[in-house]
mmCIF file of C-alpha atoms in Angstrom:
data_model
loop_
_atom_site.group_PDB
_atom_site.id
_atom_site.type_symbol
_atom_site.label_atom_id
_atom_site.label_comp_id
_atom_site.label_asym_id
_atom_site.label_seq_id
_atom_site.Cartn_x
_atom_site.Cartn_y
_atom_site.Cartn_z
ATOM 1 C CA MET K 1 91.802 123.039 170.443
ATOM 2 C CA ALA K 2 94.103 125.871 169.340
ATOM 3 C CA LEU K 3 93.010 129.500 169.165
ATOM 4 C CA ASP K 4 93.051 129.574 165.361
ATOM 5 C CA ARG K 5 90.659 126.628 165.223
ATOM 6 C CA TRP K 6 88.260 128.238 167.698
ATOM 7 C CA ILE K 7 88.255 131.396 165.602
ATOM 8 C CA ALA K 8 87.721 129.294 162.453
ATOM 9 C CA LEU K 9 84.784 127.551 164.147
ATOM 10 C CA VAL K 10 83.159 130.885 165.004
ATOM 11 C CA LEU K 11 83.788 132.186 161.478
ATOM 12 C CA LEU K 12 82.334 128.985 160.036
ATOM 13 C CA GLY K 13 79.119 129.585 161.961
ATOM 14 C CA ILE K 14 78.965 133.198 160.810
ATOM 15 C CA CYS K 15 79.630 132.210 157.178
ATOM 16 C CA LEU K 16 76.972 129.496 157.306
ATOM 17 C CA VAL K 17 74.342 131.929 158.588
ATOM 18 C CA TYR K 18 75.472 134.543 156.041
ATOM 19 C CA GLY K 19 75.363 131.947 153.273
ATOM 20 C CA TYR K 20 71.902 130.759 154.280
ATOM 21 C CA THR K 21 70.703 134.352 154.165
ATOM 22 C CA ALA K 22 72.352 134.966 150.787
ATOM 23 C CA PHE K 23 71.107 131.766 149.163
ATOM 24 C CA PHE K 24 67.577 131.534 150.552
ATOM 25 C CA THR K 25 66.246 134.869 151.793
ATOM 26 C CA MET K 26 67.921 137.804 150.002
ATOM 27 C CA ASP K 27 66.303 137.397 146.588
ATOM 28 C CA GLU K 28 62.701 136.988 147.674
ATOM 29 C CA GLY K 29 61.905 140.700 147.406
ATOM 30 C CA LEU K 30 63.412 141.232 143.963
ATOM 31 C CA ALA K 31 61.249 142.878 141.334
ATOM 32 C CA PRO K 32 60.302 140.642 138.372
ATOM 33 C CA PHE K 33 62.556 142.536 135.947
ATOM 34 C CA ALA K 34 65.525 142.142 138.308
ATOM 35 C CA ARG K 35 65.122 138.353 138.372
ATOM 36 C CA ARG K 36 66.236 138.200 134.728
ATOM 37 C CA ASN K 37 69.558 139.878 135.449
ATOM 38 C CA PRO K 38 72.649 137.648 135.341
ATOM 39 C CA VAL K 39 74.043 139.231 138.509
ATOM 40 C CA TRP K 40 71.726 139.656 141.483
ATOM 41 C CA PRO K 41 72.327 141.648 144.676
ATOM 42 C CA SER K 42 73.033 138.349 146.419
ATOM 43 C CA THR K 43 75.774 137.203 144.010
ATOM 44 C CA PHE K 44 78.711 138.660 145.935
ATOM 45 C CA PRO K 45 77.424 137.524 149.363
ATOM 46 C CA LYS K 46 76.981 133.999 147.959
ATOM 47 C CA VAL K 47 80.563 133.881 146.675
ATOM 48 C CA LEU K 48 81.873 135.427 149.888
ATOM 49 C CA SER K 49 80.053 132.926 152.090
ATOM 50 C CA VAL K 50 81.308 129.950 150.056
ATOM 51 C CA PHE K 51 84.902 131.196 150.277
ATOM 52 C CA GLY K 52 84.490 131.799 154.017
ATOM 53 C CA VAL K 53 83.132 128.286 154.611
ATOM 54 C CA VAL K 54 85.945 126.716 152.575
ATOM 55 C CA ALA K 55 88.649 128.731 154.339
ATOM 56 C CA SER K 56 87.190 127.969 157.771
ATOM 57 C CA LEU K 57 87.006 124.266 157.005
ATOM 58 C CA LEU K 58 90.604 124.247 155.792
ATOM 59 C CA ILE K 59 91.713 125.753 159.094
ATOM 60 C CA LEU K 60 89.493 123.470 161.168
ATOM 61 C CA LEU K 61 90.791 120.370 159.407
ATOM 62 C CA GLY K 62 94.384 121.557 159.781
ATOM 63 C CA VAL K 63 95.172 121.453 156.063
ATOM 64 C CA GLU K 64 97.198 124.663 156.223
ATOM 65 C CA LYS K 65 99.281 123.464 159.174
ATOM 66 C CA GLY K 66 102.926 122.940 158.639
ATOM 67 C CA GLU K 67 105.881 123.824 160.763
ATOM 68 C CA GLU K 68 105.470 126.759 163.091
ATOM 69 C CA LYS K 69 107.171 129.729 161.512
ATOM 70 C CA VAL K 70 108.824 132.629 163.264
ATOM 71 C CA GLY K 71 106.020 135.038 162.277
ATOM 72 C CA ASP K 72 103.143 132.907 163.591
ATOM 73 C CA ILE K 73 100.971 134.360 166.349
ATOM 74 C CA ASP K 74 101.253 132.591 169.662
ATOM 75 C CA TYR K 75 98.126 133.206 171.722
ATOM 76 C CA ARG K 76 100.057 132.526 174.931
ATOM 77 C CA ARG K 77 102.192 135.615 174.233
ATOM 78 C CA LEU K 78 99.455 138.104 173.250
ATOM 79 C CA HIS K 79 100.726 140.565 175.838
ATOM 80 C CA GLU K 80 103.963 140.921 173.826
ATOM 81 C CA TYR K 81 102.212 142.161 170.692
ATOM 82 C CA LYS K 82 101.323 145.772 169.967
ATOM 83 C CA LEU K 83 97.726 145.563 171.118
ATOM 84 C CA GLY K 84 97.687 149.271 171.961
ATOM 85 C CA GLN K 85 98.174 150.213 168.316
ATOM 86 C CA ALA K 86 95.460 147.801 167.237
ATOM 87 C CA LEU K 87 92.985 149.136 169.801
ATOM 88 C CA ILE K 88 93.775 152.738 168.889
ATOM 89 C CA LEU K 89 93.209 151.935 165.213
ATOM 90 C CA LEU K 90 89.896 150.248 166.015
ATOM 91 C CA GLY K 91 88.822 153.289 167.997
ATOM 92 C CA LEU K 92 89.970 155.539 165.172
ATOM 93 C CA MET K 93 87.829 153.530 162.744
ATOM 94 C CA VAL K 94 84.779 154.012 164.953
ATOM 95 C CA VAL K 95 85.423 157.757 165.214
ATOM 96 C CA TYR K 96 85.908 157.899 161.426
ATOM 97 C CA ALA K 97 82.583 156.164 160.813
ATOM 98 C CA LEU K 98 80.801 158.533 163.195
ATOM 99 C CA CYS K 99 82.411 161.641 161.681
ATOM 100 C CA LEU K 100 81.930 160.707 158.031
ATOM 101 C CA ARG K 101 78.585 162.475 157.535
ATOM 102 C CA PRO K 102 78.891 165.552 159.762
ATOM 103 C CA VAL K 103 82.546 166.303 158.954
ATOM 104 C CA GLY K 104 82.452 165.251 155.291
ATOM 105 C CA PHE K 105 84.339 162.617 153.345
ATOM 106 C CA LEU K 106 87.366 164.678 152.357
ATOM 107 C CA LEU K 107 88.292 165.961 155.816
ATOM 108 C CA SER K 108 87.406 162.846 157.819
ATOM 109 C CA THR K 109 89.166 160.441 155.443
ATOM 110 C CA SER K 110 92.277 162.605 155.196
ATOM 111 C CA LEU K 111 92.497 162.874 158.986
ATOM 112 C CA PHE K 112 91.861 159.141 159.402
ATOM 113 C CA LEU K 113 94.694 158.260 157.020
ATOM 114 C CA LEU K 114 97.020 160.844 158.542
ATOM 115 C CA ILE K 115 96.409 159.834 162.180
ATOM 116 C CA GLY K 116 96.349 156.123 161.294
ATOM 117 C CA SER K 117 99.752 156.298 159.621
ATOM 118 C CA PHE K 118 101.098 158.200 162.632
ATOM 119 C CA VAL K 119 99.779 155.504 165.003
ATOM 120 C CA LEU K 120 101.466 152.841 162.878
ATOM 121 C CA GLY K 121 104.816 154.604 163.242
ATOM 122 C CA GLU K 122 105.284 156.818 160.185
ATOM 123 C CA ARG K 123 106.910 160.146 161.042
ATOM 124 C CA LYS K 124 107.469 161.778 157.622
ATOM 125 C CA TRP K 125 104.731 164.407 157.920
ATOM 126 C CA LEU K 126 104.990 165.826 154.416
ATOM 127 C CA LEU K 127 104.814 162.375 152.833
ATOM 128 C CA MET K 128 101.851 161.386 155.039
ATOM 129 C CA LEU K 129 100.029 164.605 154.185
ATOM 130 C CA VAL K 130 100.556 164.273 150.436
ATOM 131 C CA ILE K 131 99.513 160.613 150.363
ATOM 132 C CA SER K 132 96.465 161.050 152.584
ATOM 133 C CA LEU K 133 95.178 164.085 150.659
ATOM 134 C CA SER K 134 95.792 162.622 147.217
ATOM 135 C CA ALA K 135 94.362 159.192 148.069
ATOM 136 C CA THR K 136 91.281 160.784 149.622
ATOM 137 C CA PHE K 137 90.659 163.032 146.641
ATOM 138 C CA ILE K 138 91.173 160.212 144.119
ATOM 139 C CA VAL K 139 88.745 157.899 145.944
ATOM 140 C CA TRP K 140 86.185 160.707 146.301
ATOM 141 C CA TYR K 141 86.493 161.622 142.620
ATOM 142 C CA LEU K 142 86.107 158.015 141.467
ATOM 143 C CA VAL K 143 83.089 157.342 143.661
ATOM 144 C CA GLN K 144 81.403 160.724 143.141
ATOM 145 C CA GLU K 145 82.116 161.496 139.501
ATOM 146 C CA VAL K 146 82.845 158.153 137.841
ATOM 147 C CA LEU K 147 80.388 155.910 139.708
ATOM 148 C CA GLY K 148 77.866 158.678 140.349
ATOM 149 C CA ILE K 149 77.406 157.888 144.056
ATOM 150 C CA TYR K 150 76.976 161.043 146.123
ATOM 151 C CA MET K 151 79.325 161.391 149.085
ATOM 152 C CA ARG K 152 79.185 164.549 151.186
ATOM 153 C CA PRO K 153 82.629 166.039 150.481
ATOM 154 C CA LEU K 154 82.515 168.957 152.928
ATOM 155 C CA PRO K 155 81.398 169.373 156.537
ATOM 156 C CA MET K 156 77.651 169.602 157.065
ATOM 157 C CA PHE K 157 77.633 173.230 158.210
ATOM 158 C CA ILE K 158 79.514 174.364 155.090
ATOM 159 C CA THR K 159 77.112 172.590 152.730
ATOM 160 C CA GLN K 160 74.177 174.154 154.613
ATOM 161 C CA LEU K 161 75.762 177.613 154.283
ATOM 162 C CA ILE K 162 76.284 177.344 150.528
ATOM 163 C CA GLY K 163 72.985 175.560 149.976
ATOM 164 C CA ALA K 164 74.383 172.465 148.275
#
């Protein structure tokens, strides 16, 4: 069996367990008033699990197969791909997640976007800086002010100094 089908089989198992959890166990602890809502906390996981099962089955059954295109991934030639960039980005994501609370959203997200774009090959520093700062501020503003979800914007020691 090809690599894509093995991956689809693993994803099918994950989606089935996720779907079972979403359909049968997530809504047991809901308060009585929440049971009358049209959208429950399990609505998105239910939809996501159904889409995952359908997509995995399509790959397992080979429905999407056609001719092999030039851009298709060949698992026998994985050493020729840029795995170093992918591994660095994965490590950068882990560092970002660990730094999010102590360093603050604005600084950690800006640095993540800046370093991530550098790893991917962008070398226009001014453009990277403007995009990373503006995108970070816009996301922070939308989440903090529009949605009302608190995200620590500054490093922890600064917020402790100013008493926020």
